Amino acid sequence: MLGAEQAGLSAGRHALAWILGQANVWYLLYRCAHFVGKGQGPPAQSSVSILEDLFTLDEDQHQLVDEEYLFENSDLNHLAAETLNNGSLSLSPPHVVSQRETLQVMQPASAPGSPPSSPCVSPIGPPGTLDPNWQASKPTVRERNAAMFNNDLMADIRFVVGSPGATQVIPAHKYVLATGSSVFFAMFYGGLAECKEEIEVPDVEPSAFLTLLKYLYCDEIQLEADTVLATLYVAKKYIVPHLARACVNYLETSLTAKNACLLLSQSRLFEEPELMQRCWEVIDAQAEMALKSEGFVDIDMSTLESVLGRETLNCKEMNLLEAALNWAAAECGRREIEATPQNKRAVLGSALYLIRIPTMTLEEFANGAAQIGILTQQETIDIFFHFTANNKPSLQYPIKPRAGLKSQVCHRFQSCAYRSNQWRYRGRCDSIQFSVDRRIFVVGFGLYGSSNGAADYAVKIELKRLGRVLAENNTKFFSDGSSNTFHVYFDNPIQIEPESFYTASAILDGGELSYFGQEGMSEVTVGQVTFQFQCSSESTNGTGVQGGQIPELIFYGPSHDEH
């Protein structure tokens, strides 16, 4: 009888060891003890007493279990007591001390007594960490939250992000996502929440999705030029306005003629009116550069029509026609058809009639538009008649020139003067530094001319930022001997960003004596733009804030009528 008892207890111990090594299933322990009790026959021990014996057998007499099966979860004993008590059993929690000095601690999937409010709770897998006390090294909520970013530990949802063939599986935590996005809240805790362990997001780039999660977990926004548009998309998709605003600010500060058309196309899609306005400012002022940019051929048809119909574009119509044909060639490629003149015209459709071909010069039309094959024979004849005949035919193309942009002038002196033996040049540089509080586009400078009768001048004008030349031009102007200023221009307008100092320089060669400015102002407001002036170390001919040359800066910018 004793042998049978020992055999039964031995069987129970091995069953217990296996169970402990597999899962925290305390009800099965009770069933195991019940099974052992039945095997002993009457008078059998109760199941509870047998279960107690399994934990209290003397180790010297019976090796309870191999160390590999001992408790690895410090909370397991309490969970056993709670489970057994809930099963109407009266059993104190056993106190088993492992001989191991270091054990891997498994973090609980959820806090006891705090059931989630979501109707769908399905932990992905047993969470764990190699550091049993990782929380102690992170003193703030932000740091502890950041440790969960892109981490399987306690993750209860996974996202399969990216287009087919280029997906990335990203673990996440519903609570964190729901507290940062109303879309995620509705997805996980709303009345129509679905029970899914994985969510496919094929329309979002993995890098952009990780940027979103980085912000939700860590309050960090890390934007890059290559992914900022994709990040703006995902911020809009999940309604995270602060991240979206950061993306728009980033795009505004990095806006140039090279990316303005493509950003305009995207800003229309994202419904960002402020970004659209900034894009139009760049496109209007630097239209020729914007139309020749690589990104122009990738804009959508609606944006193309907006650009071609723009009244304030500062470029020639021939530039617009060439840009439209480049776009049409790219569109033919997208449609997988040959880029013939006929197909180009077909994909342009009514957008072709937004180009004001009749406002070209006769030479531009005859040597350019009339010979590229995009116009019908009748259109070519009618436009030639429009140029030459008194009785002009009716045309489908607009015949009124674009208004373009009206340049503005910043005057930095209140008066000018001339004196005998002043103002001389002899190859020396006149220079002044300036900054603005809003983005503008410098077109050129106004300069003083001869105070001793009419004279011709050669001049080199230059614009620098932090020592780097942004633009320069060698040109000429004629001075009639008056105190008027004479305007000289760069080949293209130069974008000037706010809150940075730029250096305007001029080296004149001509009449030795000229007018010069006096009563200079260190601050001047023109329309909605305020200029700040300071002396430049590059000025070797006497020009400074109070007096000298370069009395005017000519620019495109927001006027006082804009709000």
Coordinates of C-alpha atoms in Angstrom, one line a residue:
M1 CA 0.0 0.0 0.0
L2 CA 2.9 2.3 0.8
G3 CA 4.5 1.5 -2.5
A4 CA 1.3 2.3 -4.3
E5 CA 1.1 5.6 -2.5
Q6 CA 4.7 6.5 -3.4
A7 CA 4.1 5.5 -7.0
G8 CA 1.0 7.7 -7.1
L9 CA 2.8 10.6 -5.6
S10 CA 5.7 10.1 -8.0
A11 CA 3.3 10.2 -10.9
G12 CA 1.7 13.3 -9.6
R13 CA 5.1 15.0 -9.2
H14 CA 6.1 14.3 -12.8
A15 CA 2.7 15.5 -14.0
L16 CA 3.1 18.7 -11.9
A17 CA 6.6 19.2 -13.4
W18 CA 5.4 18.9 -16.9
I19 CA 2.5 21.3 -16.3
L20 CA 4.7 23.9 -14.6
G21 CA 7.0 23.7 -17.6
Q22 CA 4.2 24.3 -20.0
A23 CA 1.8 26.9 -18.7
N24 CA 0.3 28.5 -15.6
V25 CA -2.8 26.2 -15.6
W26 CA -3.5 25.7 -11.9
Y27 CA -6.8 24.1 -12.4
L28 CA -5.0 21.2 -14.0
L29 CA -3.0 20.8 -10.8
Y30 CA -6.1 20.2 -8.9
R31 CA -7.3 17.6 -11.5
C32 CA -3.9 15.9 -11.2
A33 CA -4.2 15.6 -7.4
H34 CA -7.7 14.3 -7.8
F35 CA -6.3 11.6 -10.2
V36 CA -3.6 10.6 -7.7
G37 CA -6.1 10.3 -4.9
K38 CA -8.3 8.0 -6.9
G39 CA -5.3 5.7 -7.7
Q40 CA -4.6 5.1 -3.9
G41 CA -7.9 3.6 -3.2
P42 CA -9.8 3.9 0.0
P43 CA -9.2 5.5 2.4
A44 CA -7.8 7.9 -0.2
Q45 CA -6.4 11.3 0.7
S46 CA -8.3 14.3 -0.4
S47 CA -7.2 16.0 -3.6
V48 CA -6.3 19.1 -1.7
S49 CA -4.1 17.3 0.8
I50 CA -2.3 15.4 -2.0
L51 CA -1.7 18.7 -3.8
E52 CA -0.2 20.1 -0.6
D53 CA 2.0 17.0 -0.3
L54 CA 3.3 17.6 -3.8
F55 CA 4.8 20.9 -2.6
T56 CA 6.0 19.9 0.9
L57 CA 7.7 16.6 0.3
D58 CA 11.1 16.4 1.9
E59 CA 13.8 17.0 -0.7
D60 CA 16.2 14.6 0.9
Q61 CA 13.7 11.7 0.6
H62 CA 12.2 12.6 -2.7
Q63 CA 13.7 14.9 -5.5
L64 CA 10.6 17.0 -6.2
V65 CA 11.3 18.2 -9.6
D66 CA 14.2 19.0 -11.8
E67 CA 15.3 22.6 -11.5
E68 CA 14.3 23.3 -15.1
Y69 CA 10.6 22.9 -14.0
L70 CA 10.7 25.2 -11.0
F71 CA 8.7 28.4 -10.8
E72 CA 10.1 31.1 -13.1
N73 CA 7.3 33.5 -12.4
S74 CA 7.4 35.3 -9.0
D75 CA 3.7 36.0 -9.3
L76 CA 2.8 32.3 -10.0
N77 CA 2.3 31.3 -6.4
H78 CA -0.2 34.1 -5.9
L79 CA -2.0 33.2 -9.1
A80 CA -2.2 29.6 -7.9
A81 CA -3.8 30.6 -4.6
E82 CA -6.2 32.9 -6.4
T83 CA -7.2 30.2 -8.9
L84 CA -7.7 27.5 -6.2
N85 CA -9.6 29.9 -3.9
N86 CA -11.9 30.8 -6.8
G87 CA -12.5 27.1 -7.2
S88 CA -13.8 26.8 -3.6
L89 CA -10.6 25.3 -2.4
S90 CA -8.9 26.4 0.8
L91 CA -5.2 26.2 0.1
S92 CA -2.5 28.6 1.1
P93 CA 0.0 29.6 -1.6
P94 CA 3.0 27.2 -1.6
H95 CA 6.4 28.6 -0.9
V96 CA 8.8 27.0 -3.3
V97 CA 12.3 28.5 -3.4
S98 CA 14.4 27.7 -6.5
Q99 CA 18.1 26.9 -6.1
R100 CA 18.8 29.3 -9.0
E101 CA 20.2 32.7 -8.1
T102 CA 19.2 34.4 -11.4
L103 CA 16.0 33.8 -13.3
Q104 CA 14.5 35.3 -16.4
V105 CA 11.5 37.4 -15.3
M106 CA 8.5 37.3 -17.6
Q107 CA 6.4 40.5 -17.6
P108 CA 2.7 39.9 -17.2
A109 CA 0.6 40.6 -20.3
S110 CA -1.8 42.8 -18.3
A111 CA -2.1 44.0 -14.7
P112 CA -4.2 41.8 -12.4
G113 CA -7.6 43.2 -11.6
S114 CA -7.5 45.7 -14.5
P115 CA -9.5 44.1 -17.4
P116 CA -9.2 46.1 -20.6
S117 CA -12.3 48.0 -21.8
S118 CA -11.8 46.8 -25.4
P119 CA -14.2 44.0 -26.4
C120 CA -11.4 42.5 -28.4
V121 CA -8.3 41.5 -26.3
S122 CA -6.1 38.8 -27.8
P123 CA -2.5 39.1 -26.8
I124 CA -0.1 38.2 -29.6
G125 CA 2.2 36.0 -27.6
P126 CA 4.1 35.6 -24.4
P127 CA 5.9 38.9 -23.8
G128 CA 9.4 39.0 -22.3
T129 CA 12.5 41.0 -21.8
L130 CA 16.1 40.0 -21.1
D131 CA 16.3 42.7 -18.5
P132 CA 14.2 41.6 -15.5
N133 CA 14.2 45.1 -14.0
W134 CA 14.1 47.3 -17.1
Q135 CA 11.5 49.7 -15.6
A136 CA 13.9 50.7 -12.8
S137 CA 16.4 52.3 -15.2
K138 CA 13.7 54.6 -16.8
P139 CA 12.6 57.2 -14.3
T140 CA 9.9 58.9 -16.5
V141 CA 6.7 57.8 -18.2
R142 CA 8.1 59.0 -21.5
E143 CA 11.2 56.8 -21.2
R144 CA 9.2 53.8 -20.2
N145 CA 6.7 54.4 -23.0
A146 CA 9.6 54.9 -25.5
A147 CA 11.0 51.4 -24.5
M148 CA 7.8 49.9 -25.9
F149 CA 8.2 51.6 -29.4
N150 CA 8.5 48.9 -32.1
N151 CA 8.8 46.3 -29.4
D152 CA 7.0 42.9 -29.1
L153 CA 6.9 43.2 -25.3
M154 CA 3.3 43.3 -24.3
A155 CA 2.3 44.1 -27.9
D156 CA -1.4 43.3 -28.5
I157 CA -1.6 44.3 -32.2
R158 CA 0.6 44.0 -35.3
F159 CA 0.5 46.1 -38.5
V160 CA 1.6 44.7 -41.8
V161 CA 2.6 47.9 -43.5
G162 CA 3.6 48.6 -47.1
S163 CA 2.7 47.5 -50.5
P164 CA 2.7 43.7 -51.4
G165 CA 6.2 42.4 -51.7
A166 CA 7.7 45.2 -49.6
T167 CA 5.8 44.9 -46.3
Q168 CA 7.1 45.2 -42.7
V169 CA 5.5 43.8 -39.6
I170 CA 5.4 46.4 -36.9
P171 CA 4.2 45.5 -33.3
A172 CA 2.3 48.1 -31.3
H173 CA 0.1 48.6 -28.2
K174 CA -3.5 49.5 -28.6
Y175 CA -3.7 51.7 -25.5
V176 CA -0.8 53.9 -26.7
L177 CA -2.2 54.3 -30.2
A178 CA -5.7 55.0 -29.0
T179 CA -4.6 57.8 -26.7
G180 CA -2.9 59.6 -29.6
S181 CA -5.4 59.1 -32.5
S182 CA -9.1 59.1 -32.6
V183 CA -9.0 56.7 -35.6
F184 CA -7.0 54.2 -33.6
F185 CA -9.4 54.6 -30.6
A186 CA -12.4 53.9 -32.8
M187 CA -10.5 50.9 -34.4
F188 CA -9.7 49.3 -31.1
Y189 CA -12.2 50.5 -28.5
G190 CA -15.2 51.8 -30.5
G191 CA -18.6 50.2 -30.9
L192 CA -17.6 48.5 -34.2
A193 CA -14.1 47.4 -33.0
E194 CA -12.9 44.2 -34.8
C195 CA -11.0 41.3 -33.2
K196 CA -7.9 41.2 -35.3
E197 CA -4.3 40.4 -34.3
E198 CA -2.9 41.9 -37.5
I199 CA -4.0 44.9 -39.5
E200 CA -2.9 45.4 -43.1
V201 CA -1.9 48.9 -44.1
P202 CA -0.9 48.6 -47.8
D203 CA -1.2 52.4 -48.6
V204 CA 1.4 53.6 -46.1
E205 CA 5.2 53.4 -46.3
P206 CA 6.8 51.5 -43.4
S207 CA 9.2 54.3 -42.6
A208 CA 6.4 56.8 -42.4
F209 CA 4.3 54.5 -40.2
L210 CA 7.3 54.2 -37.8
T211 CA 7.6 58.0 -37.8
L212 CA 4.0 58.2 -36.7
L213 CA 4.5 55.6 -33.9
K214 CA 7.7 57.3 -32.8
Y215 CA 5.7 60.5 -32.2
L216 CA 2.8 58.6 -30.4
Y217 CA 5.2 56.7 -28.1
C218 CA 8.1 59.1 -27.6
D219 CA 6.8 62.7 -28.4
E220 CA 9.6 62.8 -31.0
I221 CA 9.3 64.0 -34.6
Q222 CA 12.1 63.0 -36.9
L223 CA 11.4 64.1 -40.5
E224 CA 13.4 63.5 -43.6
A225 CA 13.1 65.0 -47.0
D226 CA 12.5 61.6 -48.7
T227 CA 9.7 60.6 -46.4
V228 CA 8.0 63.8 -45.2
L229 CA 5.2 63.6 -47.8
A230 CA 4.5 60.0 -46.9
T231 CA 4.5 61.0 -43.2
L232 CA 2.1 63.8 -43.9
Y233 CA -0.2 61.3 -45.5
V234 CA -0.2 58.9 -42.6
A235 CA -0.6 61.8 -40.1
K236 CA -3.7 62.8 -42.1
K237 CA -5.0 59.3 -42.4
Y238 CA -5.0 58.7 -38.6
I239 CA -5.8 62.3 -37.7
V240 CA -2.7 63.3 -35.8
P241 CA -2.8 67.0 -36.4
H242 CA 0.4 68.0 -34.5
L243 CA 2.5 65.7 -36.6
A244 CA 0.8 66.9 -39.8
R245 CA 1.5 70.5 -38.8
A246 CA 5.2 69.6 -38.3
C247 CA 5.3 68.0 -41.8
V248 CA 3.8 71.1 -43.3
N249 CA 6.3 73.4 -41.5
Y250 CA 9.1 71.2 -42.7
L251 CA 7.9 71.4 -46.3
E252 CA 7.5 75.1 -46.1
T253 CA 11.0 75.7 -44.9
S254 CA 12.5 73.3 -47.5
L255 CA 10.3 74.8 -50.4
T256 CA 12.3 75.7 -53.5
A257 CA 11.5 76.1 -57.2
K258 CA 12.7 72.5 -57.7
N259 CA 10.0 71.0 -55.6
A260 CA 7.3 73.6 -55.6
C261 CA 5.1 72.2 -58.3
L262 CA 5.2 68.7 -56.9
L263 CA 4.5 70.0 -53.4
L264 CA 1.6 72.0 -54.8
S265 CA 0.1 68.8 -56.3
Q266 CA 0.5 67.1 -52.9
S267 CA -0.8 70.0 -50.8
R268 CA -4.0 70.1 -53.0
L269 CA -4.5 66.3 -52.2
F270 CA -3.9 66.9 -48.5
E271 CA -6.0 70.0 -48.3
E272 CA -3.3 72.2 -46.9
P273 CA -4.2 75.8 -48.1
E274 CA -1.2 77.5 -46.3
L275 CA 1.3 75.2 -48.0
M276 CA -0.5 75.7 -51.3
Q277 CA -0.1 79.5 -50.9
R278 CA 3.6 79.2 -50.1
C279 CA 4.0 76.9 -53.2
W280 CA 2.3 79.5 -55.4
E281 CA 4.5 82.3 -54.2
V282 CA 7.6 80.3 -55.3
I283 CA 6.0 79.2 -58.6
D284 CA 4.9 82.7 -59.5
A285 CA 8.3 84.3 -58.7
Q286 CA 10.5 81.5 -60.1
A287 CA 8.2 80.1 -62.7
E288 CA 10.8 79.3 -65.3
M289 CA 12.9 77.3 -62.8
A290 CA 9.8 75.6 -61.4
L291 CA 8.6 74.6 -64.8
K292 CA 11.9 73.0 -65.7
S293 CA 12.2 71.0 -62.5
E294 CA 12.2 67.3 -62.6
G295 CA 9.1 67.0 -60.4
F296 CA 6.9 69.1 -62.7
V297 CA 6.2 66.1 -65.0
D298 CA 4.8 64.1 -62.1
I299 CA 2.1 66.5 -61.1
D300 CA -1.6 65.5 -61.6
M301 CA -3.7 66.9 -64.4
S302 CA -5.7 69.2 -62.1
T303 CA -2.5 70.9 -60.8
L304 CA -1.2 71.2 -64.4
E305 CA -4.3 73.1 -65.4
S306 CA -4.0 75.3 -62.4
V307 CA -0.4 76.2 -63.3
L308 CA -1.1 76.7 -67.0
G309 CA -4.0 79.0 -66.2
R310 CA -2.2 81.0 -63.5
E311 CA -2.4 84.8 -64.2
T312 CA 0.6 85.8 -62.1
L313 CA 3.2 83.5 -63.5
N314 CA 6.5 85.3 -64.1
C315 CA 7.7 83.6 -67.3
K316 CA 7.4 83.5 -71.1
E317 CA 4.6 81.5 -72.8
M318 CA 7.2 79.5 -74.6
N319 CA 8.4 78.2 -71.2
L320 CA 4.9 77.1 -70.4
L321 CA 4.5 75.4 -73.7
E322 CA 7.7 73.5 -73.4
A323 CA 6.8 72.5 -69.8
A324 CA 3.4 71.2 -70.9
L325 CA 5.0 69.1 -73.7
N326 CA 7.4 67.6 -71.2
W327 CA 4.5 66.7 -68.9
A328 CA 2.6 65.2 -71.9
A329 CA 5.6 63.1 -72.8
A330 CA 5.8 61.7 -69.3
E331 CA 2.0 61.1 -69.3
C332 CA 2.4 59.1 -72.5
G333 CA 5.0 57.0 -70.8
R334 CA 2.6 56.4 -67.8
R335 CA -0.1 55.3 -70.3
E336 CA 2.4 53.2 -72.2
I337 CA 1.8 54.9 -75.5
E338 CA 4.3 56.5 -77.9
A339 CA 5.1 60.2 -77.2
T340 CA 4.1 61.5 -80.7
P341 CA 2.9 65.1 -81.1
Q342 CA -0.6 63.8 -81.7
N343 CA -0.5 61.7 -78.5
K344 CA 0.9 64.5 -76.5
R345 CA -1.9 66.8 -77.7
A346 CA -4.4 64.1 -76.8
V347 CA -3.2 63.6 -73.2
L348 CA -3.1 67.4 -72.7
G349 CA -6.7 67.8 -73.9
S350 CA -8.2 71.1 -73.1
A351 CA -5.2 72.1 -70.9
L352 CA -3.4 73.1 -74.1
Y353 CA -5.9 75.9 -74.6
L354 CA -4.7 77.5 -71.3
I355 CA -1.3 78.4 -72.9
R356 CA -1.4 81.9 -74.3
I357 CA 0.3 81.1 -77.6
P358 CA -0.9 84.3 -79.3
T359 CA 0.9 86.4 -76.7
M360 CA 4.3 85.1 -77.8
T361 CA 6.5 87.2 -80.0
L362 CA 6.2 86.5 -83.7
E363 CA 9.7 85.2 -83.7
E364 CA 9.0 82.8 -80.7
F365 CA 6.0 81.5 -82.5
A366 CA 7.5 81.1 -85.9
N367 CA 10.7 79.4 -84.7
G368 CA 9.2 77.5 -81.8
A369 CA 5.5 76.7 -81.3
A370 CA 4.7 76.6 -85.1
Q371 CA 7.3 73.9 -85.8
I372 CA 6.9 71.4 -83.0
G373 CA 3.9 69.7 -84.5
I374 CA 1.5 70.2 -81.6
L375 CA -0.8 72.6 -83.4
T376 CA -3.1 71.8 -86.3
Q377 CA -2.4 73.3 -89.6
Q378 CA -5.5 75.6 -89.3
E379 CA -4.4 76.8 -85.8
T380 CA -1.0 77.6 -87.1
I381 CA -2.4 79.7 -90.0
D382 CA -4.9 81.5 -87.8
I383 CA -2.3 82.4 -85.2
F384 CA 0.0 83.8 -88.0
F385 CA -2.9 85.9 -89.2
H386 CA -3.4 87.0 -85.7
F387 CA 0.1 88.4 -85.7
T388 CA 0.0 90.0 -89.1
A389 CA -3.5 90.7 -90.4
N390 CA -5.7 93.6 -89.6
N391 CA -8.8 91.4 -89.7
K392 CA -7.8 88.9 -87.0
P393 CA -9.4 85.4 -86.9
S394 CA -11.1 84.1 -83.7
L395 CA -8.8 81.9 -81.7
Q396 CA -9.4 79.2 -79.0
Y397 CA -6.2 80.4 -77.2
P398 CA -6.2 83.4 -74.8
I399 CA -4.9 86.5 -76.5
K400 CA -4.4 88.6 -73.3
P401 CA -0.9 88.5 -71.8
R402 CA -0.5 87.3 -68.2
A403 CA -0.3 90.1 -65.6
G404 CA 2.7 88.4 -64.0
L405 CA 4.1 89.7 -60.7
K406 CA 4.5 93.3 -59.8
S407 CA 7.9 94.0 -58.3
Q408 CA 8.3 96.0 -55.1
V409 CA 11.2 98.2 -54.1
C410 CA 12.8 98.7 -50.7
H411 CA 14.3 102.1 -50.3
R412 CA 16.9 102.2 -47.5
F413 CA 17.9 105.9 -47.8
Q414 CA 15.8 109.0 -47.1
S415 CA 17.9 111.3 -49.3
C416 CA 20.8 111.3 -51.7
A417 CA 23.6 113.8 -52.5
Y418 CA 26.8 114.4 -54.4
R419 CA 29.9 116.2 -53.6
S420 CA 33.1 117.1 -55.5
N421 CA 35.6 114.2 -55.5
Q422 CA 33.0 111.8 -54.1
W423 CA 31.7 109.0 -54.8
R424 CA 34.6 107.1 -56.6
Y425 CA 34.9 103.4 -57.4
R426 CA 38.2 102.1 -58.9
G427 CA 37.2 98.5 -58.6
R428 CA 36.2 98.6 -55.0
C429 CA 33.2 96.7 -53.6
D430 CA 30.0 98.3 -52.1
S431 CA 28.2 95.9 -49.9
I432 CA 25.4 95.8 -47.4
Q433 CA 23.8 93.0 -45.3
F434 CA 20.0 92.5 -44.9
S435 CA 17.4 90.1 -43.5
V436 CA 13.6 89.9 -43.9
D437 CA 10.8 88.5 -41.7
R438 CA 9.0 86.8 -44.6
R439 CA 10.1 84.9 -47.7
I440 CA 10.8 87.1 -50.7
F441 CA 12.5 86.8 -54.0
V442 CA 15.2 89.4 -54.9
V443 CA 15.0 90.4 -58.5
G444 CA 17.9 92.9 -58.5
F445 CA 19.3 96.2 -57.1
G446 CA 18.7 99.9 -57.7
L447 CA 22.0 101.8 -58.0
Y448 CA 23.1 105.4 -58.2
G449 CA 24.7 106.7 -61.4
S450 CA 26.9 109.6 -62.5
S451 CA 26.6 113.0 -60.7
N452 CA 28.7 114.6 -63.5
G453 CA 26.7 114.2 -66.6
A454 CA 25.5 111.1 -68.6
A455 CA 27.7 108.0 -68.4
D456 CA 27.7 104.3 -69.1
Y457 CA 28.5 101.8 -66.3
A458 CA 29.5 98.2 -66.2
V459 CA 28.6 96.5 -63.0
K460 CA 28.9 93.1 -61.3
I461 CA 26.1 92.4 -58.8
E462 CA 26.2 89.6 -56.4
L463 CA 24.0 88.0 -53.6
K464 CA 25.6 85.8 -50.9
R465 CA 24.5 83.9 -47.9
L466 CA 27.1 82.8 -45.3
G467 CA 29.8 83.4 -47.8
R468 CA 28.2 81.3 -50.6
V469 CA 27.3 83.0 -53.8
L470 CA 23.6 82.5 -54.6
A471 CA 23.5 84.6 -57.7
E472 CA 25.7 87.0 -59.7
N473 CA 25.4 88.9 -62.9
N474 CA 27.7 91.1 -65.0
T475 CA 25.6 93.8 -66.7
K476 CA 25.5 97.4 -67.8
F477 CA 23.3 100.4 -67.3
F478 CA 23.2 104.0 -68.6
S479 CA 23.0 106.9 -66.2
D480 CA 21.5 110.1 -67.5
G481 CA 23.2 112.2 -64.9
S482 CA 20.2 112.6 -62.6
S483 CA 19.8 111.4 -59.1
N484 CA 17.4 108.7 -60.1
T485 CA 18.3 105.1 -59.4
F486 CA 19.0 102.7 -62.2
H487 CA 17.8 99.1 -61.9
V488 CA 20.0 96.0 -62.6
Y489 CA 18.7 92.5 -62.5
F490 CA 19.7 88.9 -61.9
D491 CA 18.9 86.3 -64.5
N492 CA 16.4 84.7 -62.1
P493 CA 14.8 85.8 -58.9
I494 CA 16.6 84.5 -55.8
Q495 CA 14.6 83.0 -52.9
I496 CA 15.4 84.8 -49.6
E497 CA 14.4 83.0 -46.4
P498 CA 13.3 84.9 -43.3
E499 CA 15.5 85.5 -40.2
S500 CA 18.8 85.0 -42.1
F501 CA 21.3 87.6 -43.2
Y502 CA 22.2 88.0 -46.9
T503 CA 24.9 90.1 -48.4
A504 CA 24.2 92.3 -51.4
S505 CA 27.3 93.6 -53.3
A506 CA 28.0 95.7 -56.4
I507 CA 31.3 96.5 -58.1
L508 CA 30.9 99.4 -60.5
D509 CA 33.2 100.6 -63.4
G510 CA 32.3 103.9 -65.0
G511 CA 32.0 107.6 -64.2
E512 CA 34.3 108.3 -61.3
L513 CA 31.8 110.5 -59.5
S514 CA 28.2 109.4 -58.6
Y515 CA 25.4 110.2 -56.3
F516 CA 25.3 108.4 -52.9
G517 CA 22.6 107.8 -50.3
Q518 CA 22.4 109.4 -46.9
E519 CA 20.2 109.3 -43.8
G520 CA 20.1 105.5 -44.0
M521 CA 17.6 103.4 -42.0
S522 CA 18.4 100.2 -40.3
E523 CA 14.8 99.0 -40.6
V524 CA 12.4 99.4 -43.5
T525 CA 8.9 98.0 -44.0
V526 CA 7.5 97.5 -47.5
G527 CA 4.0 96.0 -47.6
Q528 CA 4.0 92.9 -45.4
V529 CA 7.8 92.6 -45.4
T530 CA 10.2 94.2 -42.9
F531 CA 13.9 94.6 -43.8
Q532 CA 16.8 94.8 -41.3
F533 CA 20.1 96.3 -42.5
Q534 CA 23.6 96.1 -41.0
C535 CA 27.1 96.9 -42.3
S536 CA 29.0 94.3 -44.2
S537 CA 32.7 93.4 -43.7
E538 CA 33.0 93.0 -47.5
S539 CA 32.3 96.6 -48.2
T540 CA 35.6 98.3 -49.2
N541 CA 34.2 101.4 -50.8
G542 CA 32.4 103.1 -47.9
T543 CA 28.9 101.7 -48.2
G544 CA 27.1 101.1 -44.9
V545 CA 23.8 101.4 -43.1
Q546 CA 24.0 105.2 -42.9
G547 CA 25.1 106.0 -46.5
G548 CA 26.6 104.8 -49.7
Q549 CA 25.5 102.7 -52.7
I550 CA 22.9 100.0 -53.3
P551 CA 20.0 102.3 -52.3
E552 CA 17.3 99.8 -53.4
L553 CA 16.5 96.1 -53.2
I554 CA 14.0 95.1 -55.9
F555 CA 11.9 92.0 -55.0
Y556 CA 8.8 89.9 -55.4
G557 CA 6.9 89.3 -52.2
P558 CA 3.5 89.6 -50.4
S559 CA 2.0 93.0 -50.7
H560 CA 0.1 95.0 -48.2
D561 CA -3.2 93.8 -49.9
E562 CA -2.5 90.2 -48.8
H563 CA -3.6 89.0 -45.4

